[in-house]
XYZ file of C-alpha atoms in Angstrom:
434
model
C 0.000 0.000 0.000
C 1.577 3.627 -1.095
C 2.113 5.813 2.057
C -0.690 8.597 2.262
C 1.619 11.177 3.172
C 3.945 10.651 0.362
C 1.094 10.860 -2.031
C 0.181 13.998 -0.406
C 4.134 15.221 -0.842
C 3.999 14.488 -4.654
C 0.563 16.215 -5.336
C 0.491 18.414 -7.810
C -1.443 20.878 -5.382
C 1.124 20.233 -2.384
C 4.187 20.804 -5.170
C 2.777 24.026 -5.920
C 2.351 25.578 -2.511
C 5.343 24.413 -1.715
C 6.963 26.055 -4.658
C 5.095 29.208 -3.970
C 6.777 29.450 -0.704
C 9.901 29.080 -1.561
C 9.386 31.718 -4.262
C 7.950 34.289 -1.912
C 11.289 34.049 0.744
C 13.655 34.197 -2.309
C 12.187 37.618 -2.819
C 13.826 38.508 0.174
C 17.050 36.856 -0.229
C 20.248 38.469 -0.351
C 21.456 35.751 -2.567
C 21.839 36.617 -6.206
C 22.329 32.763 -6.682
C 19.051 31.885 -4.654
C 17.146 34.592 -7.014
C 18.438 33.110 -10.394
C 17.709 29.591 -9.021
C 14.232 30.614 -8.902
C 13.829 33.077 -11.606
C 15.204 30.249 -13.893
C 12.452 27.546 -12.966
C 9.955 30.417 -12.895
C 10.112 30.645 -16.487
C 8.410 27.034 -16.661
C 7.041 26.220 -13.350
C 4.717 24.163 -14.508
C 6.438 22.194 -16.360
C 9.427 21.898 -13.624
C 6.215 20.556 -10.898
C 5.060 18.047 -12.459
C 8.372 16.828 -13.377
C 8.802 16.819 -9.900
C 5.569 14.930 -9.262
C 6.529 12.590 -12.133
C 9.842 11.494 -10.680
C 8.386 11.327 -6.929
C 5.885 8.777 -8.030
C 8.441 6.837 -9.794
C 10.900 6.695 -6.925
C 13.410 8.496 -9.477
C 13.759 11.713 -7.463
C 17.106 12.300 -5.441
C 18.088 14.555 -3.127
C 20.731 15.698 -4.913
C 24.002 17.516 -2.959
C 23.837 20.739 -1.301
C 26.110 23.644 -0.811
C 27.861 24.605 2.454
C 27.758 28.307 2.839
C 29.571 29.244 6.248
C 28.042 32.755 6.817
C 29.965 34.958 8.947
C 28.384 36.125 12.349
C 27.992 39.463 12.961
C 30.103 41.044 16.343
C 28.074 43.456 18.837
C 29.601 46.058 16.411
C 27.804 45.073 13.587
C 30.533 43.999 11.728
C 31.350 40.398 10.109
C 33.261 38.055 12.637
C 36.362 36.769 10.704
C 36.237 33.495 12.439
C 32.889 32.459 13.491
C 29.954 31.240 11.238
C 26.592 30.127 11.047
C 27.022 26.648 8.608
C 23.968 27.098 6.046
C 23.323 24.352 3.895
C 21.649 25.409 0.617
C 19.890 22.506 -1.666
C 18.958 22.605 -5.050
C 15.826 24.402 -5.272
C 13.813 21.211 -6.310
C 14.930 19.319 -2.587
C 13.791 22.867 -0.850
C 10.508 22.493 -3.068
C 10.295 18.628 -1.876
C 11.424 19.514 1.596
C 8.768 22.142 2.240
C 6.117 19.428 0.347
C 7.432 16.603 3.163
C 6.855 19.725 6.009
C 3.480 20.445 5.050
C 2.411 16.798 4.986
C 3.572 16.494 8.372
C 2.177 19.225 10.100
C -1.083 17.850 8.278
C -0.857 14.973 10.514
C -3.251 15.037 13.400
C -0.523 12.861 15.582
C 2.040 16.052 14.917
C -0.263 18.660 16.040
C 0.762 18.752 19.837
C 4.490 19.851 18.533
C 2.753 22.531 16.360
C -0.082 24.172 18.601
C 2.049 24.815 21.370
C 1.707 28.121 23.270
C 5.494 27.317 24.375
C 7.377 27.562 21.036
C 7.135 30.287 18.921
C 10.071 30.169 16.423
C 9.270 28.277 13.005
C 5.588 28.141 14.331
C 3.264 29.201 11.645
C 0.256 32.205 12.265
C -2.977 30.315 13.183
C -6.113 32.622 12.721
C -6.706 35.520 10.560
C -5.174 38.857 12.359
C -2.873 36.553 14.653
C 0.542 37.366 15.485
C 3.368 34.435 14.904
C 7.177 34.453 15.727
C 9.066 37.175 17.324
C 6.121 39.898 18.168
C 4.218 36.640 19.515
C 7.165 35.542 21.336
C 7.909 39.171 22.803
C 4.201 39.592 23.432
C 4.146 36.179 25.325
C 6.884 37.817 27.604
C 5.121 41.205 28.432
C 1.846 38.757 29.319
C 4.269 36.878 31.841
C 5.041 40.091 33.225
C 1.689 41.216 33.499
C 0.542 38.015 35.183
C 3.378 38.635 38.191
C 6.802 37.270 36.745
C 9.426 39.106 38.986
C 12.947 37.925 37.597
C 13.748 36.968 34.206
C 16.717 34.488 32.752
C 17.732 34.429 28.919
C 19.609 31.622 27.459
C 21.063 30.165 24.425
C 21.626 27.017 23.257
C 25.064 26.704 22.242
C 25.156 25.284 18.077
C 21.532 23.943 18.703
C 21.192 22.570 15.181
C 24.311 21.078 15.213
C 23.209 18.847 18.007
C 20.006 17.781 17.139
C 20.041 13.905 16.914
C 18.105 12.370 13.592
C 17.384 9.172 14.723
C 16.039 10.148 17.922
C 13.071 12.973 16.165
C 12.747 10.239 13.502
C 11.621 7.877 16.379
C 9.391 10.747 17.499
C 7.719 11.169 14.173
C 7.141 7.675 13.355
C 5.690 6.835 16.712
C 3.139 9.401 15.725
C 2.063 8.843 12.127
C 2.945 5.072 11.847
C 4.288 5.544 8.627
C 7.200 3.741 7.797
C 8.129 4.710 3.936
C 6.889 8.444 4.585
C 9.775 8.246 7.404
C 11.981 6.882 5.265
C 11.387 9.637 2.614
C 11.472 11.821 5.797
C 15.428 10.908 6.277
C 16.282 11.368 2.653
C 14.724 15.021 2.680
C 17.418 15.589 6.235
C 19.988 13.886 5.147
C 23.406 16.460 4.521
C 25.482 15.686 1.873
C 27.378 18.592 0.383
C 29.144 19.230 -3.179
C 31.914 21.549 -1.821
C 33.427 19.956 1.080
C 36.776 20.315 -0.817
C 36.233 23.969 -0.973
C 34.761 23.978 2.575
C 38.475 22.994 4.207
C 38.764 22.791 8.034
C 35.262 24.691 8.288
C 33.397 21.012 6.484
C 33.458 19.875 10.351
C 30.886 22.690 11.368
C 28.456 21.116 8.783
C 26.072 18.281 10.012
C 26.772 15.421 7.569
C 26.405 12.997 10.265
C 23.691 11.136 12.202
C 24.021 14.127 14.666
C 22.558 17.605 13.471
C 20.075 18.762 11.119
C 20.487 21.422 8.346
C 20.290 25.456 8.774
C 18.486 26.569 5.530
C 16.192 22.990 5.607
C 12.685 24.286 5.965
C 12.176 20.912 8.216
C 14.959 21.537 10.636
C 13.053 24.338 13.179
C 9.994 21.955 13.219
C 12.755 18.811 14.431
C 14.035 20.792 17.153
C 10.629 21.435 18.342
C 9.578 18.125 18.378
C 12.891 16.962 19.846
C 12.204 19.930 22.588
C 8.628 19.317 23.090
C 9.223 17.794 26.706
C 11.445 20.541 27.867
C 9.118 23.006 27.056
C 6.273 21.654 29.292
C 8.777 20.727 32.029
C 10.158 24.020 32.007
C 6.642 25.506 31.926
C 5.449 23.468 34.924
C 4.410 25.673 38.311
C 4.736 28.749 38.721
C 7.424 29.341 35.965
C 6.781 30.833 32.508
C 9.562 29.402 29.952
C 9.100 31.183 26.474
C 11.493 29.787 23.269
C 11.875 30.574 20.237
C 14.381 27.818 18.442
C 17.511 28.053 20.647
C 16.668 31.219 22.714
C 14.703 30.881 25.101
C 13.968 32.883 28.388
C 12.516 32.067 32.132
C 10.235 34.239 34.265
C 9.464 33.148 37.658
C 7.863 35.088 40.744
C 11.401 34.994 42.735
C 14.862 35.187 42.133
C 15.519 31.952 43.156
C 13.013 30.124 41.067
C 14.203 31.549 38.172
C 17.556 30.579 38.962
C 16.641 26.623 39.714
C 14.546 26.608 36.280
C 17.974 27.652 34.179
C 19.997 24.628 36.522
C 17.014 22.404 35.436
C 17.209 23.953 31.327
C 20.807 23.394 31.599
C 20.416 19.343 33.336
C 17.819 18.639 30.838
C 20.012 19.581 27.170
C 23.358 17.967 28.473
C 20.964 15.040 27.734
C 20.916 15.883 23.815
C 24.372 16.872 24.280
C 23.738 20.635 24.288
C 25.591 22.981 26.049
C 24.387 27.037 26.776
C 25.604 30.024 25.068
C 27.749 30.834 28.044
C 28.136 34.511 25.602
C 24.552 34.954 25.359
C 22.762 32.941 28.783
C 21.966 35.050 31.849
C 24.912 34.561 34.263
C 22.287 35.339 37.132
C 18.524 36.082 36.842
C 17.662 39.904 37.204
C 14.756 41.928 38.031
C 12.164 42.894 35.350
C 12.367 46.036 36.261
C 16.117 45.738 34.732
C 17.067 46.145 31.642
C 17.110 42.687 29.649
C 17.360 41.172 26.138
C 15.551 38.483 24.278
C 15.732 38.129 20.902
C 17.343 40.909 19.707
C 14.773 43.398 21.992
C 15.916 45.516 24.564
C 12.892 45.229 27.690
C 13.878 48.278 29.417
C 10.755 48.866 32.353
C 8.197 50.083 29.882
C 10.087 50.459 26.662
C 10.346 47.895 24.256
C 12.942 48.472 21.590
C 15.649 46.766 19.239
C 18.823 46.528 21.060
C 22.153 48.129 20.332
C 23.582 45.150 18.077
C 20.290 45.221 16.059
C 20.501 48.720 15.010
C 23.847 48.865 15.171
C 23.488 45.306 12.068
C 21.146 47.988 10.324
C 23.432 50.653 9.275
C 26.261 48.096 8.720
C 23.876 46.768 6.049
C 23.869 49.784 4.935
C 26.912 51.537 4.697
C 27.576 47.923 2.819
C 25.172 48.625 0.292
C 25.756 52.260 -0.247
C 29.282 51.867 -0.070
C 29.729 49.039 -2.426
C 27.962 51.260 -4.869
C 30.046 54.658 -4.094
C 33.196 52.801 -4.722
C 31.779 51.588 -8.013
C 31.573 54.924 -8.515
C 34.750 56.041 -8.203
C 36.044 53.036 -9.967
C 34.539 53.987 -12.680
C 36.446 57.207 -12.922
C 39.685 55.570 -12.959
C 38.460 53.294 -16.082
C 36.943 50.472 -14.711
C 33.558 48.904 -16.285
C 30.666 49.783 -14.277
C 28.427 47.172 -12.874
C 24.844 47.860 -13.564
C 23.883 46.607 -10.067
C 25.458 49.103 -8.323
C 24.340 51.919 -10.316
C 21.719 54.764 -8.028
C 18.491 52.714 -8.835
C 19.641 49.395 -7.592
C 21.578 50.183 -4.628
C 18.961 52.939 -3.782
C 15.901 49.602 -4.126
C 18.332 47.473 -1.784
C 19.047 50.153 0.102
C 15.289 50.535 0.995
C 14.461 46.646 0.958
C 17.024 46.869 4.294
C 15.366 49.366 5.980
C 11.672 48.039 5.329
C 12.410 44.374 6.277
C 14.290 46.113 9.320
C 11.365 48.288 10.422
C 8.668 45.310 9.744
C 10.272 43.227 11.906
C 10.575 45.461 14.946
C 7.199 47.247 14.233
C 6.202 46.116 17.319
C 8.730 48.305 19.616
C 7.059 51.359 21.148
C 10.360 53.627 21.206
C 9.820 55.923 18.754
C 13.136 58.023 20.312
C 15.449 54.940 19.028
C 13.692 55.336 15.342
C 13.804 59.063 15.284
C 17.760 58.782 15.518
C 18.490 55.891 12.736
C 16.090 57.675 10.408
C 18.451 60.779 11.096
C 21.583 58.063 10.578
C 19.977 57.010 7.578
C 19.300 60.276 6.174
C 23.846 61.286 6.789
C 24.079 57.952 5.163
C 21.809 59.042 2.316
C 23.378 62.295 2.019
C 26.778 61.186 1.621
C 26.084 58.447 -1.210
C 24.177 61.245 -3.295
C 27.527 63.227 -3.206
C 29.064 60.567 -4.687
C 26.934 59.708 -7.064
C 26.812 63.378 -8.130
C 30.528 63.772 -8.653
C 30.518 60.374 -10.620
C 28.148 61.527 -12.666
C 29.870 65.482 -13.732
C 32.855 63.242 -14.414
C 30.961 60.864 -16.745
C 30.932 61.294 -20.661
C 27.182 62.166 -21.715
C 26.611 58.435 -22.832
C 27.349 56.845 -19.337
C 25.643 59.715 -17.225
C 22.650 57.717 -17.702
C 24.369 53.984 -16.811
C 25.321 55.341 -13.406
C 21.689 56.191 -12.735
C 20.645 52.545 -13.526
C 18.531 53.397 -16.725
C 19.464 51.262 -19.803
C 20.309 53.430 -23.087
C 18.326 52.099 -25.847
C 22.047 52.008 -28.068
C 23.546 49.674 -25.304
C 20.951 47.125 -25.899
C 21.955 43.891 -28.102
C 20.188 43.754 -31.084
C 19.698 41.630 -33.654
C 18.296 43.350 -36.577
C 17.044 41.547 -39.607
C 17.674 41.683 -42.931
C 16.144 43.466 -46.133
C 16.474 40.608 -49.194
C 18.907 40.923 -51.583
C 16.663 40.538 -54.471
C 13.888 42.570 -53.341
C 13.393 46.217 -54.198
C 15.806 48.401 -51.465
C 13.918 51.364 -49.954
C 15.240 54.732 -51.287
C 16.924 57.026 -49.070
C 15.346 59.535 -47.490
């Protein structure tokens, strides 16, 4: 008998939603690799699903190798660490298409549920109900409710390379137990399974990357939902009495009614992930629980007694992004005088659009803060920023000869376009000149 949920994962309909997902995240991806990937199979979608489907019901579809990517962290500064890294792994964009089908028919199962619903967990949690807030502002909201009900002293941890740790076999156990499914699950280890094409390239930094039985994929769309089913039962024991435990993927913070709670609920966090192997952040965890009256930070927000705002290294990230897209595009600039081709996506247009994709995606996320004080001064950072890059693109442009003013503004001249014009016949009658 064929496994229900893999029919489901090689629908036609499933294939498409999951397609239309990935498409609508690549829109705000900063990779122009990601963005070709996807602009190149939207140009026959169709076609490219049921392909899909075709070799999915024919057992002919593989999981083909993915790419290690190790992405720099960024310091409290703002600026890109030089030694540390977050170890992405980014598959082919049929396996994420796949990958998200396989999520979908899981959290379809009613046996999975419980590890979805929970008012614990908020990171990789989809909204439920129309108007209803999901992730971050639900997490942060979940904290000011804690507050409001009596919380006293707050603790903030992190777990220390979380995905890295998460052990396959033992959510795979998990997952079958509740679907009783045994080829979906085997499907299921396929679609986690880490293999990647550049380990060569990779060097000494391949050992960060979970290719083994132990650790799950950053960039696999299935990887938050494991570590919340492998977490499950540390979020209700750490949400048992009179202790509020709120996570979102590897952050997570306590608030209890007394010092002392809250400080045997982060010895009990701690005794419960050196099972899995897991350590805490001992950079980013709470050495001591404070007072909520303190100033504190969960992810990313600053809780400062009444004001709820994005903390130092947030804003700080912002205008780094910034000055990285502006400034790429002034120095192209300048380049430019000294002879050099011009890149079309750094010209005013583009880097102005990119520019403004930072600051929107920025804003959206912490709409939710209720200092308008810490926005007031970046929009006045912004606008020096802003300033400055106009300057340069002025004086690029009084420099330029009259046919590339136009280039540096990011507006195509008609002449510059390839053409490929066709031909009057010999034998025919030529047009007089006029």
């Amino acid at each position: 008998m064929v496994s229900r949920l893999l029919k489901r994962v090689r629908s036609i309909r499933e294939l498409e939603r999951a397609w239309h997902a990935i498409q609508d995240n690549a829109r705000t991806s900063k990779s122009e690799e990601v963005k070709r990937e996807v602009e190149e199979f939207t140009a026959d979608a169709g076609s490219n699903i049921h392909s899909i489907s075709y070799r999915l019901a024919r057992g002919s579809f593989n999981f083909e190798p993915a790419k290690g990517i190790p992405i720099p962290k960024l310091g409290a500064d703002g600026k890109k660490s030089k030694t540390k890294f977050r170890p992405i792994v980014l598959a082919p964009l049929e396996s994420r298409i796949v990958q998200r089908s396989v999520l979908e028919a899981i959290v379809s199962n009613k046996g999975m549920r419980k590890y979805i619903a929970t008012p614990h967990s908020f990171g990789g949690v989809r909204k439920v109900g129309e108007g209803a807030v999901s992730a971050v502002p639900a997490a942060v909201a979940e904290v000011l409710r804690a507050i409001g009900d009596g919380a006293k002293y707050v603790a903030c941890a992190d777990i220390q390379a979380f995905f890295t740790k998460i052990p396959k076999p033992d959510v795979r156990q998990i997952i079958l137990g509740e679907i009783k499914d045994e080829e979906f699950v085997v499907f299921f280890d396929a679609a986690i399974k880490v293999e990647l094409s550049n380990m060569a390239q990779l060097k000494e930094k391949a050992e960060a990357f979970p290719t083994h039985e132990i650790g799950v994929a950053q960039g696999n769309s299935l990887s938050p939902l494991l570590g919340n089913i492998l977490l499950y039962e540390f979020d209700k024991v750490m949400n048992s009495g009179d202790c509020r435990c709120i996570r979102y993927i590897d952050d997570f913070i306590i608030l209890a009614p007394t010092k002392v709670a809250a400080k045997a609920r982060l010895a009990k966090a701690r005794k419960i992930l050196a099972g899995f192997g897991m350590l805490l952040s001992p950079e980013k965890s709470s050495k001591e629980p404070i007072a909520v009256e303190e100033k504190f930070e969960f992810l990313g927000i600053e809780f400062s007694n009444g004001f709820i705002r994005p903390n130092q290294k947030s804003r700080k990230r912002l205008l780094a992004q910034l000055d990285e897209v502006l400034n790429g595009s002034a120095y192209a600039f300048h380049q430019h005088e000294t002879g050099a081709n011009f890149p079309r996506g750094q010209s005013l247009i583009q880097a102005l659009r990119r520019a403004d994709g930072v600051i929107q995606g920025w804003g959206k996320h912490y709409r939710f803060s209720n200092d308008e004080k810490v926005f007031e001064a970046l929009d006045s950072e912004v606008k020096v920023r802003l300033a400055k890059y106009i300057g340069s693109y002025v004086t690029a442009r009084e420099r330029a000869v009259v046919a590339e003013k136009q280039m540096l503004l990011g507006v195509e001249r008609l002449q510059a376009i390839d053409r490929k014009p066709l031909q009057w016949p010999v034998t025919a009658h030529k047009p007089s000149a006029i």
